[in-house]
Amino acid sequence: MSKKGQKKKIRLFNCNNVKADRKAQEEAADFLARIEGSRRAYKADDTPLTRLQQQLAEQIEQAFAGVSCQETAHVLLCGEAADDYVSNEAREVLATKEIRDDWHRIPDDLLSACSFSLCYADAEAYRFLVPRFMIGALHGVVECYPGISPKNERLAEYERQQMQLLTPAQQQCISDFLSLDNVNEQDNTYYGRNQFTPMELDEYHARYEQEMTLREYGAMLMKRYAERVGIGQ
């Protein structure tokens, strides 16, 4: 991107430069009032993380360290506003209030109040939000579904676009998040996966489709994960 283009984007996030009409301002204020109501109703879950949850949280922290979100207008608030059918004009007002510099700064109650926003994130917003959503899910703050069911592969292209900026280490975090959901740590056992990342589906179709079913591929992925984290040993 040229410097001129970068400056144009940065100006989008400067609230002093947003010239919204009164209707858009009022609509944005109404949306924020609803969010604040949800935040006040939030109740924290103090259940401690398990060994594998803590291990994954540390892995996420390392893989997404320093990730910010400066070049896209719509992040957490605007994603939730899209799900709430808030107008484009009001979302431009909300864009000036987004947290962009550090995903750790998104508090649990706000994350819970904006639980649908990840579905609407573009690639940069997704890279910024997904670590917060995964860690939030580990702590019971919010639900997070970054995988694709084999019965719904039509979503693969959309999620591939969302995940296109992720590094291999960041992709591995999402893969491990999906694998952990199929583990019983109390019994030290696991079962097969039926949710996949777009990259895993690509691997399956390129390398394994002729020799195994997707169910068998999911079992292979879980075996890899189990051996790496010490399940069943």
Tab-separated table of C-alpha atoms in Angstrom:
chain	number	residue	atom	x	y	z
A	1	MET	CA	0.000	0.000	0.000
A	2	SER	CA	1.252	3.476	-0.831
A	3	LYS	CA	1.882	6.038	1.902
A	4	LYS	CA	-0.985	8.080	0.503
A	5	GLY	CA	-3.299	5.087	0.830
A	6	GLN	CA	-2.120	4.404	4.373
A	7	LYS	CA	-2.822	7.990	5.410
A	8	LYS	CA	-6.299	7.764	3.944
A	9	LYS	CA	-7.048	4.668	6.001
A	10	ILE	CA	-5.630	6.125	9.177
A	11	ARG	CA	-7.927	9.132	8.798
A	12	LEU	CA	-10.891	6.770	8.932
A	13	PHE	CA	-10.054	6.018	12.542
A	14	ASN	CA	-9.681	9.613	13.698
A	15	CYS	CA	-12.966	10.532	15.388
A	16	ASN	CA	-12.319	14.212	14.728
A	17	ASN	CA	-12.577	13.551	11.005
A	18	VAL	CA	-15.804	11.562	11.071
A	19	LYS	CA	-18.647	13.742	9.837
A	20	ALA	CA	-21.692	11.613	10.582
A	21	ASP	CA	-25.198	12.988	10.542
A	22	ARG	CA	-27.226	13.146	13.718
A	23	LYS	CA	-29.215	10.023	12.876
A	24	ALA	CA	-26.036	7.952	12.518
A	25	GLN	CA	-24.650	9.349	15.768
A	26	GLU	CA	-27.868	8.469	17.595
A	27	GLU	CA	-27.954	4.981	16.091
A	28	ALA	CA	-24.361	4.368	17.178
A	29	ALA	CA	-25.169	5.642	20.672
A	30	ASP	CA	-28.182	3.297	20.906
A	31	PHE	CA	-26.012	0.361	19.869
A	32	LEU	CA	-23.357	1.231	22.461
A	33	ALA	CA	-26.066	1.471	25.127
A	34	ARG	CA	-27.171	-2.075	24.298
A	35	ILE	CA	-23.576	-3.257	24.480
A	36	GLU	CA	-23.141	-1.611	27.882
A	37	GLY	CA	-26.275	-3.372	29.101
A	38	SER	CA	-24.822	-6.720	28.020
A	39	ARG	CA	-21.528	-5.877	29.723
A	40	ARG	CA	-23.270	-5.153	33.005
A	41	ALA	CA	-25.076	-8.500	32.825
A	42	TYR	CA	-21.852	-10.448	32.234
A	43	LYS	CA	-20.793	-12.906	34.955
A	44	ALA	CA	-17.234	-14.196	35.024
A	45	ASP	CA	-16.361	-17.899	35.079
A	46	ASP	CA	-13.518	-18.446	37.550
A	47	THR	CA	-12.911	-22.097	36.653
A	48	PRO	CA	-9.124	-22.596	36.375
A	49	LEU	CA	-7.667	-23.728	33.068
A	50	THR	CA	-6.658	-27.346	32.632
A	51	ARG	CA	-3.108	-28.310	31.723
A	52	LEU	CA	-3.808	-28.431	27.993
A	53	GLN	CA	-5.894	-25.265	28.066
A	54	GLN	CA	-3.088	-23.399	29.782
A	55	GLN	CA	-0.575	-24.826	27.321
A	56	LEU	CA	-2.697	-23.659	24.390
A	57	ALA	CA	-3.213	-20.205	25.937
A	58	GLU	CA	0.560	-19.787	26.189
A	59	GLN	CA	0.958	-20.992	22.595
A	60	ILE	CA	-1.594	-18.407	21.432
A	61	GLU	CA	0.127	-15.647	23.400
A	62	GLN	CA	3.422	-16.416	21.711
A	63	ALA	CA	2.061	-16.849	18.174
A	64	PHE	CA	-0.038	-13.651	18.228
A	65	ALA	CA	2.316	-11.448	20.245
A	66	GLY	CA	2.377	-7.876	18.969
A	67	VAL	CA	-0.536	-8.284	16.533
A	68	SER	CA	-2.457	-5.031	16.034
A	69	CYS	CA	-5.218	-3.917	13.692
A	70	GLN	CA	-4.578	-0.513	12.158
A	71	GLU	CA	-5.566	-0.815	8.498
A	72	THR	CA	-9.182	-1.912	8.579
A	73	ALA	CA	-12.106	0.167	9.762
A	74	HIS	CA	-14.341	-2.494	11.313
A	75	VAL	CA	-13.100	-4.626	14.190
A	76	LEU	CA	-14.941	-5.856	17.330
A	77	LEU	CA	-17.709	-3.272	17.781
A	78	CYS	CA	-18.425	-2.927	14.091
A	79	GLY	CA	-18.585	-6.675	13.596
A	80	GLU	CA	-21.205	-6.992	16.312
A	81	ALA	CA	-23.016	-3.977	14.874
A	82	ALA	CA	-23.159	-5.704	11.477
A	83	ASP	CA	-24.839	-8.690	13.109
A	84	ASP	CA	-27.265	-6.228	14.720
A	85	TYR	CA	-28.095	-4.653	11.314
A	86	VAL	CA	-26.649	-1.286	12.300
A	87	SER	CA	-26.303	1.025	9.287
A	88	ASN	CA	-23.005	1.600	7.502
A	89	GLU	CA	-23.091	5.258	8.557
A	90	ALA	CA	-23.419	4.364	12.234
A	91	ARG	CA	-20.676	1.749	11.929
A	92	GLU	CA	-18.324	4.432	10.650
A	93	VAL	CA	-18.975	6.252	13.938
A	94	LEU	CA	-18.323	3.057	15.896
A	95	ALA	CA	-15.087	2.492	13.946
A	96	THR	CA	-13.567	5.465	15.760
A	97	LYS	CA	-14.094	3.708	19.089
A	98	GLU	CA	-12.489	0.372	18.255
A	99	ILE	CA	-9.578	-1.137	20.217
A	100	ARG	CA	-6.786	-1.680	17.675
A	101	ASP	CA	-3.378	-1.613	19.315
A	102	ASP	CA	-3.453	-4.670	21.609
A	103	TRP	CA	-6.033	-7.467	21.649
A	104	HIS	CA	-5.325	-8.028	25.363
A	105	ARG	CA	-7.054	-4.697	26.022
A	106	ILE	CA	-10.439	-6.155	25.033
A	107	PRO	CA	-12.048	-6.915	28.430
A	108	ASP	CA	-14.013	-10.100	29.011
A	109	ASP	CA	-17.357	-8.336	29.387
A	110	LEU	CA	-16.935	-6.493	26.077
A	111	LEU	CA	-15.836	-9.672	24.314
A	112	SER	CA	-18.923	-11.442	25.639
A	113	ALA	CA	-21.155	-8.586	24.500
A	114	CYS	CA	-19.667	-8.760	20.980
A	115	SER	CA	-19.709	-12.535	20.638
A	116	PHE	CA	-20.758	-12.569	16.951
A	117	SER	CA	-18.191	-10.095	15.668
A	118	LEU	CA	-15.587	-12.659	14.568
A	119	CYS	CA	-18.002	-13.921	11.886
A	120	TYR	CA	-17.857	-10.514	10.167
A	121	ALA	CA	-14.120	-9.855	10.434
A	122	ASP	CA	-11.959	-9.298	7.379
A	123	ALA	CA	-8.481	-10.820	7.261
A	124	GLU	CA	-6.736	-8.184	9.365
A	125	ALA	CA	-9.519	-7.925	11.937
A	126	TYR	CA	-9.662	-11.726	12.127
A	127	ARG	CA	-5.943	-12.020	12.851
A	128	PHE	CA	-6.387	-9.441	15.628
A	129	LEU	CA	-9.548	-10.883	17.159
A	130	VAL	CA	-9.134	-14.646	16.885
A	131	PRO	CA	-6.488	-14.971	19.644
A	132	ARG	CA	-8.730	-13.007	22.009
A	133	PHE	CA	-11.719	-15.158	21.089
A	134	MET	CA	-9.804	-18.418	21.543
A	135	ILE	CA	-8.436	-17.414	24.939
A	136	GLY	CA	-11.869	-16.088	25.865
A	137	ALA	CA	-13.378	-19.453	24.920
A	138	LEU	CA	-10.834	-21.305	27.058
A	139	HIS	CA	-11.966	-19.192	30.018
A	140	GLY	CA	-15.678	-19.648	29.300
A	141	VAL	CA	-16.206	-16.017	28.283
A	142	VAL	CA	-17.425	-16.624	24.751
A	143	GLU	CA	-17.924	-19.454	22.286
A	144	CYS	CA	-15.591	-19.699	19.302
A	145	TYR	CA	-16.059	-21.878	16.223
A	146	PRO	CA	-13.113	-21.397	13.833
A	147	GLY	CA	-13.568	-24.752	12.100
A	148	ILE	CA	-15.536	-26.058	9.136
A	149	SER	CA	-17.728	-29.144	9.086
A	150	PRO	CA	-17.175	-31.513	6.132
A	151	LYS	CA	-20.910	-31.150	5.468
A	152	ASN	CA	-20.503	-27.425	4.948
A	153	GLU	CA	-17.339	-27.015	2.905
A	154	ARG	CA	-18.896	-24.103	1.020
A	155	LEU	CA	-17.779	-21.969	3.969
A	156	ALA	CA	-14.167	-22.942	3.393
A	157	GLU	CA	-13.481	-20.138	0.905
A	158	TYR	CA	-14.898	-17.489	3.245
A	159	GLU	CA	-12.818	-18.730	6.174
A	160	ARG	CA	-9.775	-19.063	3.921
A	161	GLN	CA	-10.098	-15.358	3.141
A	162	GLN	CA	-10.405	-14.571	6.835
A	163	MET	CA	-7.321	-16.633	7.696
A	164	GLN	CA	-5.116	-15.556	4.786
A	165	LEU	CA	-2.831	-13.362	6.928
A	166	LEU	CA	-2.172	-16.005	9.584
A	167	THR	CA	1.355	-17.382	9.951
A	168	PRO	CA	1.908	-21.158	10.185
A	169	ALA	CA	2.274	-20.816	13.974
A	170	GLN	CA	-1.013	-18.932	14.174
A	171	GLN	CA	-2.731	-21.519	11.970
A	172	GLN	CA	-1.398	-24.223	14.292
A	173	CYS	CA	-3.057	-22.492	17.249
A	174	ILE	CA	-6.437	-22.749	15.551
A	175	SER	CA	-5.809	-26.385	14.626
A	176	ASP	CA	-4.874	-27.182	18.225
A	177	PHE	CA	-7.916	-25.275	19.489
A	178	LEU	CA	-10.108	-27.540	17.357
A	179	SER	CA	-8.244	-30.629	18.531
A	180	LEU	CA	-8.483	-29.719	22.201
A	181	ASP	CA	-12.266	-29.646	21.890
A	182	ASN	CA	-12.096	-33.418	21.273
A	183	VAL	CA	-10.046	-34.293	24.358
A	184	ASN	CA	-11.188	-35.657	27.710
A	185	GLU	CA	-8.354	-34.614	29.997
A	186	GLN	CA	-9.833	-36.357	33.027
A	187	ASP	CA	-9.626	-39.735	31.285
A	188	ASN	CA	-6.531	-38.805	29.260
A	189	THR	CA	-8.371	-39.841	26.098
A	190	TYR	CA	-9.467	-38.284	22.826
A	191	TYR	CA	-11.784	-38.941	19.895
A	192	GLY	CA	-11.778	-38.012	16.217
A	193	ARG	CA	-12.176	-34.524	14.823
A	194	ASN	CA	-15.035	-33.456	12.562
A	195	GLN	CA	-14.098	-29.758	12.329
A	196	PHE	CA	-11.230	-28.554	10.153
A	197	THR	CA	-9.455	-25.382	9.109
A	198	PRO	CA	-9.467	-24.511	5.377
A	199	MET	CA	-5.774	-25.353	5.262
A	200	GLU	CA	-6.429	-28.813	6.697
A	201	LEU	CA	-9.149	-29.435	4.130
A	202	ASP	CA	-6.671	-28.385	1.432
A	203	GLU	CA	-4.141	-30.866	2.810
A	204	TYR	CA	-6.731	-33.621	2.876
A	205	HIS	CA	-7.839	-33.098	-0.723
A	206	ALA	CA	-4.260	-32.754	-1.987
A	207	ARG	CA	-2.633	-35.640	-0.123
A	208	TYR	CA	-5.077	-38.016	1.534
A	209	GLU	CA	-8.414	-38.004	-0.288
A	210	GLN	CA	-7.555	-41.095	-2.337
A	211	GLU	CA	-6.499	-43.176	0.646
A	212	MET	CA	-8.769	-42.226	3.551
A	213	THR	CA	-12.087	-40.668	4.445
A	214	LEU	CA	-12.384	-37.280	6.138
A	215	ARG	CA	-13.333	-39.112	9.315
A	216	GLU	CA	-10.084	-41.068	9.140
A	217	TYR	CA	-8.200	-37.867	8.402
A	218	GLY	CA	-9.720	-36.268	11.510
A	219	ALA	CA	-8.572	-39.255	13.549
A	220	MET	CA	-5.061	-38.865	12.113
A	221	LEU	CA	-4.973	-35.188	13.075
A	222	MET	CA	-6.003	-36.078	16.612
A	223	LYS	CA	-3.319	-38.752	16.804
A	224	ARG	CA	-0.699	-36.169	15.771
A	225	TYR	CA	-1.991	-33.752	18.405
A	226	ALA	CA	-2.158	-36.411	21.125
A	227	GLU	CA	1.418	-37.499	20.521
A	228	ARG	CA	2.622	-33.882	20.618
A	229	VAL	CA	0.880	-32.929	23.882
A	230	GLY	CA	1.186	-36.265	25.670
A	231	ILE	CA	-2.365	-37.604	25.695
A	232	GLY	CA	-2.787	-41.347	26.259
A	233	GLN	CA	0.767	-41.808	27.484
